[in-house]
Coordinates of C-alpha atoms and ligand atoms in Angstrom, one line a residue:
X1 CA -9.8 -24.6 27.7
X2 CA -8.5 -20.9 26.4
X3 CA -4.7 -20.4 24.6
X4 CA -2.8 -19.6 27.3
X5 CA -4.7 -22.4 29.5
X6 CA -3.2 -25.1 27.1
X7 CA -0.3 -23.4 27.1
X8 CA 0.2 -23.5 30.7
X9 CA -1.3 -27.1 31.1
X10 CA 1.3 -29.3 32.3
X11 CA -0.4 -32.5 29.9
X12 CA -1.1 -29.9 27.3
X13 CA -0.9 -31.8 23.8
X14 CA 1.8 -30.3 21.7
X15 CA 0.3 -29.7 18.0
X16 CA 1.4 -31.5 14.7
X17 CA 2.0 -28.3 13.0
X18 CA 3.0 -24.8 15.4
X19 CA 2.7 -21.3 13.4
X20 CA 4.8 -18.2 14.9
X21 CA 2.7 -15.2 14.2
X22 CA -1.1 -14.5 14.7
X23 CA -1.1 -12.0 12.2
X24 CA -3.5 -12.3 9.3
X25 CA -1.0 -15.3 7.6
X26 CA -1.0 -17.4 10.5
X27 CA -4.6 -17.5 11.2
X28 CA -5.7 -18.0 8.0
X29 CA -3.0 -20.9 7.9
X30 CA -4.4 -22.0 10.8
X31 CA -7.7 -22.6 9.7
X32 CA -7.0 -23.8 6.1
X33 CA -4.8 -27.0 8.6
X34 CA -7.9 -27.6 10.7
X35 CA -9.9 -28.0 7.5
X36 CA -7.3 -30.5 6.7
X37 CA -7.5 -32.3 10.0
X38 CA -4.2 -31.6 11.4
X39 CA -3.9 -30.4 15.3
X40 CA -2.5 -26.6 15.1
X41 CA -1.3 -24.1 17.4
X42 CA -0.8 -20.4 16.8
X43 CA 2.0 -18.7 18.7
X44 CA 0.9 -15.3 19.1
X45 CA 3.1 -12.9 21.5
X46 CA 0.8 -9.8 20.9
X47 CA -2.7 -9.7 20.2
X48 CA -3.7 -11.1 16.9
X49 CA -3.8 -8.7 14.3
X50 CA -2.0 -6.7 16.5
X51 CA 0.9 -6.0 14.0
X52 CA 0.4 -5.4 9.9
X53 CA -2.2 -7.2 9.4
X54 CA -5.0 -5.1 11.7
X55 CA -3.7 -2.0 10.1
X56 CA -3.7 -2.2 6.5
X57 CA -5.5 0.0 3.6
X58 CA -7.8 -2.7 2.8
X59 CA -7.4 -3.7 -0.1
X60 CA -7.5 -6.4 -2.6
X61 CA -6.4 -5.2 -5.6
X62 CA -5.3 -6.8 -8.6
X63 CA -4.9 -4.1 -11.3
X64 CA -1.1 -2.7 -11.3
X65 CA -0.2 -6.1 -9.9
X66 CA 3.1 -7.3 -11.0
X67 CA 3.7 -10.6 -13.1
X68 CA 4.7 -13.1 -10.9
X69 CA 2.4 -12.5 -8.4
X70 CA -0.5 -11.9 -10.4
X71 CA -1.7 -15.6 -10.5
X72 CA -1.6 -16.1 -7.0
X73 CA -3.2 -13.2 -6.5
X74 CA -5.9 -13.9 -9.3
X75 CA -6.7 -17.3 -7.2
X76 CA -6.5 -15.4 -3.7
X77 CA -9.7 -13.1 -5.4
X78 CA -11.4 -15.7 -6.4
X79 CA -11.4 -17.0 -2.4
X80 CA -11.7 -13.7 -0.9
X81 CA -15.3 -13.5 -2.3
X82 CA -16.2 -16.6 -0.5
X83 CA -14.3 -16.1 2.3
X84 CA -17.7 -14.8 4.5
X85 CA -19.1 -18.1 3.9
X86 CA -16.7 -19.7 4.9
X87 CA -16.1 -18.8 8.1
X88 CA -19.6 -17.5 8.5
X89 CA -18.7 -14.1 9.8
X90 CA -18.4 -10.6 8.2
X91 CA -14.7 -9.0 6.7
X92 CA -16.8 -6.2 5.5
X93 CA -15.8 -7.6 1.9
X94 CA -16.8 -5.1 -0.7
X95 CA -16.3 -5.6 -4.1
X96 CA -16.4 -2.0 -5.5
X97 CA -13.5 -2.5 -7.9
X98 CA -10.5 0.1 -7.7
X99 CA -9.1 3.0 -9.9
X100 CA -5.9 3.7 -11.1
X101 CA -5.5 8.0 -11.8
X102 CA -3.1 9.6 -14.3
X103 CA -1.9 13.0 -13.9
X104 CA 0.4 13.0 -16.2
X105 CA 1.1 11.9 -20.1
X106 CA 4.2 9.0 -18.4
X107 CA 1.3 8.1 -15.8
X108 CA -1.1 7.6 -18.4
X109 CA 0.8 5.0 -20.8
X110 CA 1.3 3.2 -17.0
X111 CA -2.3 2.4 -17.4
X112 CA -2.2 1.7 -21.0
X113 CA 0.4 -0.7 -19.7
X114 CA -0.9 -1.9 -17.1
X115 CA -4.7 -3.0 -19.3
X116 CA -2.3 -5.1 -21.0
X117 CA -0.7 -6.8 -18.9
X118 CA -4.2 -7.4 -16.9
X119 CA -5.3 -8.8 -20.2
X120 CA -2.8 -11.1 -20.8
X121 CA -4.1 -12.9 -17.6
X122 CA -7.6 -12.6 -18.2
X123 CA -8.2 -9.8 -15.8
X124 CA -10.0 -7.3 -17.7
X125 CA -8.9 -3.2 -17.0
X126 CA -11.0 -0.9 -18.5
X127 CA -9.3 2.5 -20.3
X128 CA -10.9 5.5 -19.2
X129 CA -10.2 9.3 -21.0
X130 CA -10.8 12.6 -18.6
X131 CA -14.4 13.4 -20.0
X132 CA -15.6 10.1 -19.3
X133 CA -14.0 9.5 -15.6
X134 CA -15.9 13.2 -14.6
X135 CA -18.6 12.0 -15.7
X136 CA -18.5 8.6 -13.3
X137 CA -17.1 10.6 -10.2
X138 CA -17.6 14.3 -10.6
X139 CA -15.5 14.9 -7.5
X140 CA -12.3 14.8 -9.5
X141 CA -10.2 17.2 -9.7
X142 CA -8.6 19.4 -12.9
X143 CA -5.0 17.7 -12.6
X144 CA -6.8 13.9 -12.9
X145 CA -5.8 13.1 -17.0
X146 CA -7.0 9.2 -17.1
X147 CA -8.0 6.8 -15.4
X148 CA -8.3 2.8 -16.0
X149 CA -11.3 0.8 -13.8
X150 CA -10.6 -2.7 -12.2
X151 CA -14.0 -4.4 -11.3
X152 CA -12.3 -7.5 -9.4
X153 CA -10.6 -5.1 -7.6
X154 CA -12.2 -5.4 -3.3
X155 CA -11.8 -4.3 0.0
X156 CA -12.7 -5.6 2.9
X157 CA -12.0 -4.0 6.7
X158 CA -8.6 -5.1 7.7
X159 CA -9.1 -4.8 11.2
X160 CA -11.9 -7.7 11.3
X161 CA -9.7 -10.4 9.3
X162 CA -7.0 -12.4 11.6
X163 CA -9.5 -12.4 14.5
X164 CA -12.3 -13.4 12.2
X165 CA -9.8 -16.1 10.9
X166 CA -8.5 -17.2 14.3
X167 CA -12.0 -17.4 15.6
X168 CA -13.4 -19.6 12.8
X169 CA -10.1 -21.9 12.9
X170 CA -11.1 -22.1 17.3
X171 CA -14.4 -23.7 16.2
X172 CA -12.6 -26.2 14.0
X173 CA -10.6 -27.3 17.1
X174 CA -7.0 -25.1 17.0
X175 CA -5.5 -23.6 19.9
X176 CA -4.3 -20.4 19.8
X177 CA -2.8 -18.3 22.5
X178 CA -2.2 -14.4 22.4
X179 CA 1.0 -13.3 24.1
X180 CA 3.0 -16.1 24.5
X181 CA 6.5 -15.6 22.6
X182 CA 8.5 -17.6 20.8
X183 CA 11.9 -17.0 22.4
X184 CA 14.1 -19.9 20.4
X185 CA 13.4 -23.0 18.1
X186 CA 15.5 -26.3 16.9
X187 CA 14.7 -29.1 15.2
X188 CA 16.0 -32.6 16.1
X189 CA 15.0 -36.2 15.5
X190 CA 11.6 -35.9 17.1
X191 CA 10.6 -32.7 15.2
X192 CA 10.7 -28.8 16.5
X193 CA 11.2 -27.5 20.5
X194 CA 10.0 -24.3 20.3
X195 CA 11.2 -22.2 23.9
X196 CA 8.3 -19.9 24.9
X197 CA 7.2 -17.4 27.7
X198 CA 3.7 -16.3 28.1
X199 CA 3.0 -12.7 29.2
X200 CA 3.6 -13.5 33.4
X201 CA 7.4 -14.3 32.1
X202 CA 6.5 -18.4 32.5
X203 CA 8.5 -20.2 29.9
X204 CA 8.0 -24.0 28.3
X205 CA 8.8 -25.8 25.6
X206 CA 6.9 -27.0 23.0
X207 CA 7.2 -30.0 20.4
X208 CA 6.1 -29.9 17.1
X209 CA 5.6 -31.9 14.0
X210 CA 5.9 -28.9 11.4
X211 CA 6.8 -25.4 12.1
X212 CA 5.4 -22.6 10.4
X213 CA 7.2 -19.3 10.0
X214 CA 4.0 -16.1 10.0
X215 CA 6.6 -13.9 11.6
X216 CA 6.0 -10.7 9.4
X217 CA 8.4 -8.7 10.1
X218 CA 10.6 -10.5 12.1
X219 CA 10.4 -13.9 10.0
X220 CA 14.0 -13.4 9.4
X221 CA 15.3 -13.8 13.2
X222 CA 12.5 -17.3 12.8
X223 CA 15.1 -17.9 9.3
X224 CA 17.9 -17.5 11.5
X225 CA 17.6 -19.9 13.9
X226 CA 17.6 -22.2 11.0
X227 CA 20.4 -21.1 9.3
X228 CA 18.5 -19.1 6.4
X229 CA 18.7 -15.6 5.5
X230 CA 15.6 -13.3 4.4
X231 CA 17.0 -10.4 3.8
X232 CA 13.5 -8.1 4.7
X233 CA 13.9 -4.8 5.8
X234 CA 10.2 -2.8 7.8
X235 CA 9.1 0.1 6.6
X236 CA 5.4 1.1 6.7
X237 CA 2.9 3.0 4.3
X238 CA 1.1 6.7 6.2
X239 CA -2.2 6.0 6.3
X240 CA -4.9 8.3 7.8
X241 CA -9.0 8.4 7.9
X242 CA -11.4 11.6 8.1
X243 CA -14.9 12.0 10.0
X244 CA -17.5 10.2 8.3
X245 CA -18.2 12.4 4.9
X246 CA -21.6 12.3 2.4
X247 CA -20.9 9.3 0.2
X248 CA -19.2 9.9 -2.7
X249 CA -17.7 7.1 -4.0
X250 CA -17.0 3.3 -4.0
X251 CA -14.0 2.0 -6.1
X252 CA -10.7 2.1 -4.3
X253 CA -8.9 5.5 -6.5
X254 CA -5.5 5.3 -6.5
X255 CA -3.2 7.8 -8.2
X256 CA -0.9 4.9 -10.6
X257 CA 2.3 6.4 -9.1
X258 CA 0.9 5.5 -5.7
X259 CA 1.1 9.1 -4.4
X260 CA -2.2 9.0 -3.1
X261 CA -5.0 6.3 -2.2
X262 CA -8.1 6.2 -1.0
X263 CA -11.2 4.9 -0.4
X264 CA -14.1 5.1 1.7
X265 CA -15.9 2.9 4.1
X266 CA -19.4 2.0 4.6
X267 CA -19.5 4.4 7.7
X268 CA -18.9 7.3 5.4
X269 CA -15.1 7.7 6.6
X270 CA -12.4 8.2 3.8
X271 CA -9.6 6.4 4.5
X272 CA -6.5 7.5 2.7
X273 CA -2.8 6.2 1.9
X274 CA 0.1 7.6 0.2
X275 CA 4.2 6.8 -0.6
X276 CA 7.0 6.6 0.0
X277 CA 6.8 4.4 2.8
X278 CA 8.5 5.2 5.9
X279 CA 11.2 3.5 7.5
X280 CA 9.9 2.4 11.1
X281 CA 11.9 1.0 13.6
X282 CA 10.7 -3.3 14.5
X283 CA 12.9 -3.3 17.3
X284 CA 10.8 -1.0 19.3
X285 CA 7.3 -2.1 17.4
X286 CA 6.0 1.5 17.7
X287 CA 5.7 3.3 15.0
X288 CA 3.9 7.0 14.0
X289 CA 3.0 9.2 11.0
X290 CA 5.4 12.7 11.0
X291 CA 3.2 15.8 10.5
X292 CA 4.4 16.4 7.3
X293 CA 4.1 13.8 5.7
X294 CA 0.3 13.4 7.1
X295 CA 0.6 17.4 5.0
X296 CA 2.3 16.3 1.6
X297 CA -0.6 13.7 1.8
X298 CA -3.3 15.6 2.5
X299 CA -2.1 18.3 -0.4
X300 CA -2.0 15.4 -3.1
X301 CA -5.6 14.3 -1.6
X302 CA -7.3 17.5 -2.2
X303 CA -5.8 18.0 -5.3
X304 CA -7.5 14.7 -7.1
X305 CA -11.0 15.2 -4.6
X306 CA -10.9 19.1 -3.7
X307 CA -14.5 18.9 -1.8
X308 CA -12.0 16.5 1.1
X309 CA -10.8 19.9 1.5
X310 CA -14.0 20.2 4.3
X311 CA -13.4 17.7 6.2
X312 CA -11.5 16.5 9.0
X313 CA -8.5 13.8 9.8
X314 CA -9.7 12.4 12.6
X315 CA -6.2 9.2 12.8
X316 CA -3.2 9.0 11.4
X317 CA -1.4 5.4 11.7
X318 CA 1.4 3.0 10.8
X319 CA 2.5 -0.2 10.4
X320 CA 5.5 -2.4 10.4
X321 CA 5.5 -4.5 7.1
X322 CA 8.6 -6.8 5.7
X323 CA 9.4 -5.9 2.7
X324 CA 12.0 -7.7 0.0
X325 CA 13.7 -6.0 -2.7
X326 CA 11.7 -7.5 -5.2
X327 CA 8.3 -6.8 -4.1
X328 CA 7.5 -10.6 -3.3
X329 CA 6.7 -13.0 -0.5
X330 CA 9.0 -15.7 0.7
X331 CA 6.3 -19.1 0.4
X332 CA 7.3 -22.7 0.6
X333 CA 10.0 -24.6 2.0
X334 CA 13.0 -23.9 4.2
X335 CA 16.1 -24.7 2.2
X336 CA 17.9 -26.0 5.5
X337 CA 14.7 -27.5 7.8
X338 CA 12.4 -30.9 6.6
X339 CA 9.0 -30.0 8.3
X340 CA 9.8 -26.0 8.0
X341 CA 7.9 -23.6 6.3
X342 CA 7.8 -20.0 5.5
X343 CA 4.9 -17.2 4.9
X344 CA 6.3 -14.3 5.5
X345 CA 7.4 -10.7 3.9
X346 CA 4.5 -10.2 2.0
X347 CA 6.0 -6.9 0.9
X348 CA 2.8 -5.1 1.4
X349 CA 0.3 -7.7 -0.6
X350 CA -0.2 -10.0 2.2
X351 CA -4.0 -9.3 2.7
X352 CA -4.8 -9.2 -1.2
X353 CA -2.6 -12.7 -1.2
X354 CA -3.6 -14.3 2.3
X355 CA -6.0 -16.5 1.2
X356 CA -4.4 -18.6 -1.4
X357 CA -0.6 -18.6 0.4
X358 CA -2.6 -19.7 3.5
X359 CA -3.8 -22.8 1.3
X360 CA -0.6 -23.7 -0.9
X361 CA 1.0 -23.6 2.3
X362 CA -2.1 -25.7 3.7
X363 CA -1.7 -28.2 0.4
X364 CA 2.1 -28.0 1.2
X365 CA 1.9 -30.0 4.4
X366 CA -0.4 -32.1 4.2
X367 CA 0.1 -33.3 0.5
X368 CA 3.5 -32.7 0.3
X369 CA 2.8 -30.9 -3.1
X370 CA 0.4 -27.8 -4.1
X371 CA -0.4 -26.8 -7.6
X372 CA -0.8 -23.1 -6.9
X373 CA 1.9 -21.2 -8.4
X374 CA 4.4 -20.2 -5.9
X375 CA 7.7 -21.0 -7.9
X376 CA 8.9 -17.6 -7.9
X377 CA 8.7 -17.2 -4.3
X378 CA 11.0 -19.6 -2.8
X379 CA 13.6 -18.9 0.0
X380 CA 16.1 -20.4 -2.9
X381 CA 16.0 -17.0 -4.6
X382 CA 18.5 -15.5 -2.3
X383 CA 21.3 -18.1 -2.9
X384 CA 24.2 -16.5 -4.9
X385 CA 22.3 -17.6 -7.9
X386 CA 18.9 -17.0 -7.2
X387 CA 20.1 -12.9 -6.4
X388 CA 21.0 -12.8 -9.9
X389 CA 17.8 -14.1 -11.2
X390 CA 15.8 -11.3 -7.9
X391 CA 17.9 -8.9 -9.6
X392 CA 17.1 -8.7 -13.5
X393 CA 12.9 -9.4 -12.0
X394 CA 13.3 -6.5 -9.9
X395 CA 14.8 -4.3 -12.8
X396 CA 11.7 -4.7 -14.6
X397 CA 10.6 -2.4 -11.9
X398 CA 12.4 1.0 -11.8
X399 CA 11.7 3.1 -9.0
X400 CA 12.6 2.4 -5.3
X401 CA 11.5 0.0 -3.6
X402 CA 10.2 2.3 -0.7
X403 CA 8.1 4.4 -3.9
X404 CA 6.3 1.2 -5.6
X405 CA 2.6 1.9 -5.9
X406 CA 1.2 -1.1 -3.7
Ligands
FAD1 C1 0.0 0.5 7.1 C2 -0.1 -0.7 5.9 C3 -1.1 -0.7 5.2 C4 -0.7 -2.3 3.9 N1 -1.9 -2.2 3.0 C5 -2.3 -3.2 2.4 C6 -3.3 -2.9 1.6 O1 -4.1 -2.3 1.0 N2 -3.5 -4.6 0.4 C7 -2.6 -5.6 1.0 O2 -2.7 -6.6 0.3 N3 -1.4 -5.5 2.3 C8 -1.8 -4.4 2.7 N4 -0.6 -4.4 3.6 C9 0.3 -5.4 3.8 C10 -0.4 -6.8 4.7 O3 -1.4 -6.0 6.2 C11 0.8 -7.9 4.7 O4 0.8 -7.7 4.0 C12 0.3 -8.5 6.0 O5 -0.8 -7.8 6.9 C13 0.9 -9.8 6.5 O6 0.0 -10.4 7.3 P1 0.8 -11.2 8.7 O7 0.3 -12.7 9.1 O8 2.5 -11.8 7.6 O9 2.4 -10.3 9.4 P2 1.5 -9.4 10.5 O10 0.5 -8.9 10.6 O11 2.9 -8.5 10.9 O12 2.0 -10.5 11.8 C14 3.3 -11.5 12.0 C15 2.5 -11.6 13.9 O13 3.9 -12.6 14.3 C16 4.2 -11.8 15.3 N5 5.6 -12.4 15.9 C17 6.7 -12.3 15.7 N6 7.7 -12.9 15.6 C18 7.1 -13.6 17.3 C19 7.9 -14.4 18.4 N7 9.3 -15.1 18.1 N8 6.8 -15.3 18.5 C20 5.7 -14.9 18.7 N9 4.9 -14.1 17.7 C21 5.3 -13.3 17.1 C22 3.8 -10.7 15.5 O14 3.5 -10.3 17.0 C23 2.5 -10.2 14.4 O15 1.6 -10.1 15.2 C24 -0.2 -3.4 4.8 C25 0.5 -2.8 5.6 C26 0.4 -2.1 6.2 C27 1.6 -1.7 7.4

């Protein structure tokens, strides 16, 4: 029975766990829960991976990741190396590493700081002078002063990830419904009642014992149904891609202030990203990159890799990502409602953190505890006391949140 048929069936069995959102977080969590034998229903109002998950740059970056997130990120990276074996499909995982570039003194100091910080967590980061950088990557332009290399960083093809995990979860027995929107939800003595509507306007109330909020940039609405606040804002990094060009680079190249980054796919296309992120309209769910923004980012690109001037950009896009001011997700149990779990507002890092976030959530749901380091991500940090702690954390990361790398 397809997900939609299941939704419409009179006597459909409601699930132990209902997941709102069929992005990579929802699909990975469904897969982890099925591996642990729980019945799972994923409710996605659009298409699987149709929002942030399907449009990301594709970077699994560890280098420069901030301290509260790095332990979970390292765990996630170990899981990523096994993902294709686990789900039996390729997501074009490529462990070519990640290069940070510096174009001035301040950025060079930042490379050194990142390397020291990485070492403190057992992540080796190699510092590289200009001469050696040019030897390894001869295409680099005159502005590059120094580089740092993290070999454990990787990339995947983001378009493949959510659908591949959904298929793997389905093979294990999960029910995945596309084009079913959750309009409202409440909690009562019997668990959760979800008021849902399918693409033809048919409405039904589904029941579940456990509810997972994996609704991405829209997760604040779901939290609000249970009296909780997730003070996220929606923003979108600008992305572009060139026609296929002769192979010239393996690792991702990333000016350390985030102003431009690029990677070459196995087909030869160069995917280009760059800050600042743009504000986007989460209500219309449509986004685009303005032409002036494209020109700015292309100017920065050819300063780093001048030979790319000769090639054509064939597409631009952005997406709607939920950010929090401390650039960390909300991951863990609700503070108001037993059986409700949040896994959202990944602030630009959800692809990298995904496998570990899903594992932590599945452990919490099935055993009530997880040994994974998710303590910094509790929803309690938005209480008055929590906010004070977050504020002091945020001060460590000085620039405007829209301009931060990653
Ligand atoms: C342009 C861009 C580049 C990025 N680059 C990177 C990168 O290089 N590395 C990295 O780690 N991260 C990156 N990210 C971030 C990463 O893509 C996200 O953190 C991750 O995809 C979040 O996954 P998600 O499942 O939480 O959210 P989403 O993929 O947004 O999924 C949430 C889903 O919930 C659904 N939904 C919402 N409300 C309802 C409802 N009421 N009923 C039913 N369904 C609902 C939505 O339709 C959506 O499909 C990038 C993001 C963008 C936009």
